[in-house]
mmCIF file of C-alpha atoms in Angstrom:
data_model
loop_
_atom_site.group_PDB
_atom_site.id
_atom_site.type_symbol
_atom_site.label_atom_id
_atom_site.label_comp_id
_atom_site.label_asym_id
_atom_site.label_seq_id
_atom_site.Cartn_x
_atom_site.Cartn_y
_atom_site.Cartn_z
ATOM 1 C CA MET A 1 -0.043 0.012 0.014
ATOM 2 C CA CYS A 2 1.518 3.230 -1.142
ATOM 3 C CA ARG A 3 1.726 5.964 1.567
ATOM 4 C CA ILE A 4 3.368 8.724 -0.395
ATOM 5 C CA TRP A 5 2.027 12.224 0.508
ATOM 6 C CA ALA A 6 2.170 15.398 -1.320
ATOM 7 C CA THR A 7 0.712 18.404 -2.773
ATOM 8 C CA ALA A 8 2.269 18.770 -6.234
ATOM 9 C CA PHE A 9 1.897 17.246 -9.676
ATOM 10 C CA VAL A 10 3.977 17.428 -12.864
ATOM 11 C CA ALA A 11 2.863 16.630 -16.433
ATOM 12 C CA ARG A 12 5.603 14.918 -18.284
ATOM 13 C CA SER A 13 5.668 15.106 -22.090
ATOM 14 C CA ASP A 14 4.345 11.562 -22.568
ATOM 15 C CA ALA A 15 1.590 12.230 -19.920
ATOM 16 C CA ALA A 16 0.625 15.342 -21.737
ATOM 17 C CA GLN A 17 0.112 13.527 -24.911
ATOM 18 C CA SER A 18 -1.995 10.755 -23.214
ATOM 19 C CA GLY A 19 -4.029 13.491 -21.254
ATOM 20 C CA HIS A 20 -2.960 11.845 -17.909
ATOM 21 C CA ALA A 21 -1.492 13.867 -15.174
ATOM 22 C CA VAL A 22 1.652 12.234 -13.531
ATOM 23 C CA ARG A 23 2.705 12.447 -9.965
ATOM 24 C CA ASP A 24 6.222 13.888 -9.477
ATOM 25 C CA GLU A 25 8.471 11.237 -8.070
ATOM 26 C CA ASP A 26 10.411 13.858 -6.056
ATOM 27 C CA THR A 27 7.173 15.085 -4.317
ATOM 28 C CA THR A 28 4.615 13.336 -2.361
ATOM 29 C CA MET A 29 0.845 13.166 -2.635
ATOM 30 C CA ALA A 30 -1.983 11.631 -0.486
ATOM 31 C CA LYS A 31 -3.421 8.365 -1.551
ATOM 32 C CA VAL A 32 -6.700 8.944 -3.359
ATOM 33 C CA ILE A 33 -9.545 6.491 -2.723
ATOM 34 C CA ALA A 34 -12.841 6.537 -4.438
ATOM 35 C CA ILE A 35 -15.644 5.532 -1.986
ATOM 36 C CA MET A 36 -19.244 5.041 -3.366
ATOM 37 C CA SER A 37 -22.274 2.816 -2.716
ATOM 38 C CA MET A 38 -23.465 1.233 -5.980
ATOM 39 C CA SER A 39 -26.277 -1.131 -6.990
ATOM 40 C CA LEU A 40 -25.238 -4.481 -8.601
ATOM 41 C CA ASP A 41 -25.929 -3.142 -11.913
ATOM 42 C CA GLY A 42 -23.655 -0.226 -11.626
ATOM 43 C CA TYR A 43 -25.816 2.722 -10.531
ATOM 44 C CA VAL A 44 -25.307 5.152 -7.652
ATOM 45 C CA ALA A 45 -28.707 6.830 -7.972
ATOM 46 C CA ASP A 46 -32.153 6.008 -9.710
ATOM 47 C CA GLN A 47 -33.435 8.011 -12.648
ATOM 48 C CA SER A 48 -34.881 10.657 -10.293
ATOM 49 C CA ASP A 49 -31.516 11.027 -8.746
ATOM 50 C CA GLY A 50 -32.767 9.187 -5.561
ATOM 51 C CA VAL A 51 -30.144 7.500 -3.538
ATOM 52 C CA ALA A 52 -32.111 6.079 -0.605
ATOM 53 C CA GLU A 53 -31.998 2.320 -1.891
ATOM 54 C CA VAL A 54 -28.250 2.284 -2.392
ATOM 55 C CA PHE A 55 -27.658 3.774 1.150
ATOM 56 C CA ASP A 56 -30.209 1.599 3.059
ATOM 57 C CA TRP A 57 -27.295 -0.445 4.351
ATOM 58 C CA TYR A 58 -26.222 2.400 6.628
ATOM 59 C CA MET A 59 -29.219 1.710 8.652
ATOM 60 C CA ALA A 60 -29.668 -2.030 8.315
ATOM 61 C CA GLY A 61 -27.791 -3.212 11.464
ATOM 62 C CA ASP A 62 -27.600 -3.027 15.197
ATOM 63 C CA VAL A 63 -24.087 -1.635 15.721
ATOM 64 C CA ASP A 64 -23.846 2.124 16.200
ATOM 65 C CA VAL A 65 -21.242 4.087 14.389
ATOM 66 C CA PRO A 66 -21.013 7.739 15.541
ATOM 67 C CA THR A 67 -19.579 10.467 13.305
ATOM 68 C CA ALA A 68 -18.328 13.858 14.169
ATOM 69 C CA ALA A 69 -21.952 15.099 13.623
ATOM 70 C CA PRO A 70 -24.361 13.941 16.395
ATOM 71 C CA GLU A 71 -27.236 13.585 13.759
ATOM 72 C CA TRP A 72 -25.171 11.254 11.627
ATOM 73 C CA THR A 73 -24.994 7.991 13.427
ATOM 74 C CA PHE A 74 -24.789 4.836 11.251
ATOM 75 C CA HIS A 75 -26.570 1.602 12.348
ATOM 76 C CA VAL A 76 -24.766 -1.252 10.582
ATOM 77 C CA SER A 77 -23.733 -4.800 10.951
ATOM 78 C CA ALA A 78 -20.639 -5.610 12.906
ATOM 79 C CA PRO A 79 -18.423 -6.313 9.918
ATOM 80 C CA SER A 80 -19.634 -3.056 8.327
ATOM 81 C CA ALA A 81 -18.969 -1.136 11.564
ATOM 82 C CA ALA A 82 -15.374 -2.299 11.719
ATOM 83 C CA HIS A 83 -14.956 -1.427 8.017
ATOM 84 C CA LEU A 84 -16.369 2.065 8.464
ATOM 85 C CA ARG A 85 -14.426 2.746 11.573
ATOM 86 C CA GLY A 86 -11.226 1.724 9.591
ATOM 87 C CA LEU A 87 -12.100 4.101 6.817
ATOM 88 C CA MET A 88 -12.946 7.064 9.112
ATOM 89 C CA GLY A 89 -9.528 6.698 10.681
ATOM 90 C CA GLU A 90 -7.821 6.534 7.204
ATOM 91 C CA VAL A 91 -9.501 9.546 5.458
ATOM 92 C CA GLY A 92 -8.182 12.911 6.297
ATOM 93 C CA ALA A 93 -10.030 14.918 3.688
ATOM 94 C CA TRP A 94 -12.882 14.494 1.195
ATOM 95 C CA LEU A 95 -12.943 15.594 -2.555
ATOM 96 C CA THR A 96 -16.402 15.659 -4.024
ATOM 97 C CA GLY A 97 -18.172 17.146 -7.067
ATOM 98 C CA ARG A 98 -20.771 19.790 -7.056
ATOM 99 C CA ARG A 99 -23.642 17.462 -7.336
ATOM 100 C CA THR A 100 -22.754 15.532 -4.221
ATOM 101 C CA PHE A 101 -22.416 18.709 -2.391
ATOM 102 C CA GLU A 102 -25.786 19.815 -3.434
ATOM 103 C CA LYS A 103 -27.303 16.401 -2.739
ATOM 104 C CA ALA A 104 -25.829 16.471 0.799
ATOM 105 C CA GLY A 105 -27.022 20.021 1.516
ATOM 106 C CA GLY A 106 -23.461 21.051 1.935
ATOM 107 C CA TRP A 107 -23.318 18.972 5.048
ATOM 108 C CA GLU A 108 -24.491 22.113 6.855
ATOM 109 C CA GLY A 109 -20.821 23.494 6.440
ATOM 110 C CA ARG A 110 -19.035 20.434 7.974
ATOM 111 C CA HIS A 111 -18.658 17.052 6.604
ATOM 112 C CA PRO A 112 -19.876 14.466 9.127
ATOM 113 C CA TRP A 113 -16.654 12.606 9.137
ATOM 114 C CA GLY A 114 -14.988 15.523 10.916
ATOM 115 C CA VAL A 115 -12.464 16.353 8.177
ATOM 116 C CA PRO A 116 -12.294 19.176 5.536
ATOM 117 C CA ALA A 117 -14.263 18.626 2.223
ATOM 118 C CA PHE A 118 -13.148 20.097 -1.097
ATOM 119 C CA VAL A 119 -15.772 20.597 -3.728
ATOM 120 C CA LEU A 120 -14.640 20.738 -7.369
ATOM 121 C CA THR A 121 -16.876 23.254 -9.215
ATOM 122 C CA HIS A 122 -16.883 25.804 -11.913
ATOM 123 C CA GLU A 123 -18.434 28.560 -9.536
ATOM 124 C CA VAL A 124 -18.652 28.878 -5.839
ATOM 125 C CA PRO A 125 -22.301 28.553 -4.877
ATOM 126 C CA GLN A 126 -24.148 31.554 -3.596
ATOM 127 C CA GLY A 127 -23.994 31.991 0.117
ATOM 128 C CA TRP A 128 -20.759 30.153 0.443
ATOM 129 C CA PRO A 129 -18.230 29.732 1.901
ATOM 130 C CA ARG A 130 -19.781 30.160 5.375
ATOM 131 C CA PRO A 131 -18.254 31.216 8.729
ATOM 132 C CA ASP A 132 -16.751 28.337 10.577
ATOM 133 C CA SER A 133 -17.310 25.974 7.671
ATOM 134 C CA THR A 134 -14.729 23.354 6.753
ATOM 135 C CA VAL A 135 -16.072 22.975 3.125
ATOM 136 C CA HIS A 136 -13.821 24.480 0.502
ATOM 137 C CA PHE A 137 -14.547 25.228 -3.169
ATOM 138 C CA VAL A 138 -11.908 24.676 -5.855
ATOM 139 C CA THR A 139 -12.447 26.252 -9.214
ATOM 140 C CA ASP A 140 -9.137 25.920 -10.950
ATOM 141 C CA GLY A 141 -9.258 22.394 -11.908
ATOM 142 C CA LEU A 142 -8.933 18.781 -10.907
ATOM 143 C CA GLU A 143 -5.127 18.731 -10.094
ATOM 144 C CA SER A 144 -5.498 21.722 -7.862
ATOM 145 C CA ALA A 145 -8.420 20.116 -6.004
ATOM 146 C CA VAL A 146 -6.374 16.939 -5.424
ATOM 147 C CA ALA A 147 -3.348 18.951 -4.315
ATOM 148 C CA GLN A 148 -5.397 21.090 -1.798
ATOM 149 C CA ALA A 149 -7.131 18.013 -0.496
ATOM 150 C CA SER A 150 -3.907 16.134 -0.086
ATOM 151 C CA ALA A 151 -2.297 19.033 1.830
ATOM 152 C CA ALA A 152 -5.304 19.015 4.218
ATOM 153 C CA ALA A 153 -5.283 15.275 4.653
ATOM 154 C CA GLY A 154 -1.685 15.362 6.019
ATOM 155 C CA ASP A 155 -0.487 11.788 6.452
ATOM 156 C CA ARG A 156 -3.894 10.295 5.665
ATOM 157 C CA ALA A 157 -5.783 9.577 2.588
ATOM 158 C CA VAL A 158 -8.100 11.622 0.439
ATOM 159 C CA GLY A 159 -11.644 10.166 0.023
ATOM 160 C CA VAL A 160 -13.716 10.902 -3.120
ATOM 161 C CA HIS A 161 -17.409 10.890 -3.618
ATOM 162 C CA GLY A 162 -19.214 11.501 -6.777
ATOM 163 C CA GLY A 163 -19.272 9.481 -9.957
ATOM 164 C CA ASP A 164 -18.200 12.409 -12.304
ATOM 165 C CA THR A 165 -15.234 13.357 -10.084
ATOM 166 C CA ILE A 166 -14.215 9.707 -9.757
ATOM 167 C CA ARG A 167 -14.351 9.285 -13.551
ATOM 168 C CA GLN A 168 -12.118 12.346 -13.977
ATOM 169 C CA LEU A 169 -9.657 11.130 -11.504
ATOM 170 C CA LEU A 170 -9.547 7.753 -13.156
ATOM 171 C CA ASP A 171 -9.107 9.283 -16.656
ATOM 172 C CA ALA A 172 -6.280 11.455 -15.333
ATOM 173 C CA GLY A 173 -4.452 8.510 -13.746
ATOM 174 C CA LEU A 174 -4.893 10.074 -10.293
ATOM 175 C CA LEU A 175 -6.876 7.354 -8.443
ATOM 176 C CA ASP A 176 -5.156 4.838 -6.240
ATOM 177 C CA GLU A 177 -8.087 2.666 -5.025
ATOM 178 C CA ILE A 178 -11.652 2.088 -5.835
ATOM 179 C CA HIS A 179 -13.913 1.228 -2.884
ATOM 180 C CA VAL A 180 -17.337 0.048 -3.768
ATOM 181 C CA ASP A 181 -20.099 -0.631 -1.258
ATOM 182 C CA LEU A 182 -22.083 -3.012 -3.451
ATOM 183 C CA VAL A 183 -25.692 -3.485 -2.542
ATOM 184 C CA PRO A 184 -27.920 -6.396 -3.674
ATOM 185 C CA LEU A 185 -30.096 -4.191 -5.872
ATOM 186 C CA LEU A 186 -30.802 -3.975 -9.501
ATOM 187 C CA LEU A 187 -32.016 -0.427 -10.496
ATOM 188 C CA GLY A 188 -32.321 -1.131 -14.006
ATOM 189 C CA SER A 189 -31.436 2.479 -15.023
ATOM 190 C CA GLY A 190 -30.148 5.699 -13.282
ATOM 191 C CA ILE A 191 -26.868 7.343 -12.664
ATOM 192 C CA PRO A 192 -23.942 5.050 -13.415
ATOM 193 C CA LEU A 193 -20.824 5.104 -11.230
ATOM 194 C CA PHE A 194 -18.202 4.729 -14.116
ATOM 195 C CA GLY A 195 -19.954 5.316 -17.447
ATOM 196 C CA LEU A 196 -17.310 5.207 -20.256
ATOM 197 C CA ALA A 197 -13.836 5.418 -18.935
ATOM 198 C CA ARG A 198 -11.541 7.356 -21.486
ATOM 199 C CA ASN A 199 -8.660 5.135 -20.818
ATOM 200 C CA ALA A 200 -10.435 1.778 -20.713
ATOM 201 C CA PRO A 201 -9.674 -1.012 -20.012
ATOM 202 C CA VAL A 202 -8.538 -0.117 -16.604
ATOM 203 C CA VAL A 203 -6.673 -2.809 -14.707
ATOM 204 C CA LEU A 204 -7.611 -3.414 -11.176
ATOM 205 C CA GLY A 205 -5.927 -5.565 -8.514
ATOM 206 C CA ASN A 206 -7.601 -8.387 -6.491
ATOM 207 C CA PRO A 207 -10.064 -6.853 -3.950
ATOM 208 C CA THR A 208 -10.336 -7.144 -0.265
ATOM 209 C CA VAL A 209 -13.867 -8.245 0.590
ATOM 210 C CA VAL A 210 -15.932 -7.477 3.698
ATOM 211 C CA ALA A 211 -19.440 -8.954 3.749
ATOM 212 C CA GLY A 212 -21.879 -6.898 5.627
ATOM 213 C CA MET A 213 -25.743 -6.919 6.015
ATOM 214 C CA GLY A 214 -27.271 -5.650 2.767
ATOM 215 C CA VAL A 215 -23.801 -4.722 1.400
ATOM 216 C CA THR A 216 -20.492 -6.116 0.354
ATOM 217 C CA HIS A 217 -17.539 -3.846 0.689
ATOM 218 C CA LEU A 218 -15.103 -4.295 -2.157
ATOM 219 C CA ARG A 219 -11.714 -2.336 -2.229
ATOM 220 C CA TYR A 220 -9.669 -2.575 -5.425
ATOM 221 C CA PRO A 221 -6.091 -1.241 -6.067
ATOM 222 C CA VAL A 222 -5.873 0.602 -9.412
ATOM 223 C CA GLY A 223 -3.449 -0.430 -12.041
ATOM 224 C CA GLN A 224 -2.262 -3.637 -10.238
ATOM 225 C CA ALA A 225 -2.909 -6.923 -11.954
#
């Protein structure tokens, strides 16, 4: 597991030609982990952008997992609880897209995991940033967003929410792991997690697997056969 941390990127000539960003070997950067709940047929939301069914597992057990926000306490199975606690200790900052930010109501200014959140967007939404908020907005591109989130994460990882942001990172070669909370549900249609990856096929390594109640947690390293 690569634990090299940093805040800078370089684009080498071959990377520029391929459209991929490349991490400078002389600098360090936080590990970047995509974390999303997904239906068995690959959707993160239904046609109406509803997400309740893919997130039902967060309330499907009898083990409490508190967060930094008192109103956000998960009730999951014991395996999922251990899994979530491990992730909460690992993630030091979040990177999300604008849709995820809007869907979550801006987390009322503070992400429930108690770490800074960086929102990749074209424009800062009206009324933001807010006093005492730990939500930050990045308008100068993907690499800047990853660099800022990496700096905030310190010696921990950057977690990523949002299908479009995850696809951009995957296409840019900036994603280290894909973590899918796979729910036993066929939505049939909706918003896909991956869509069409520009640099497909993308090789993933063998996953670690945690079987919870109403969910299977799969964690794949990217680019490792």
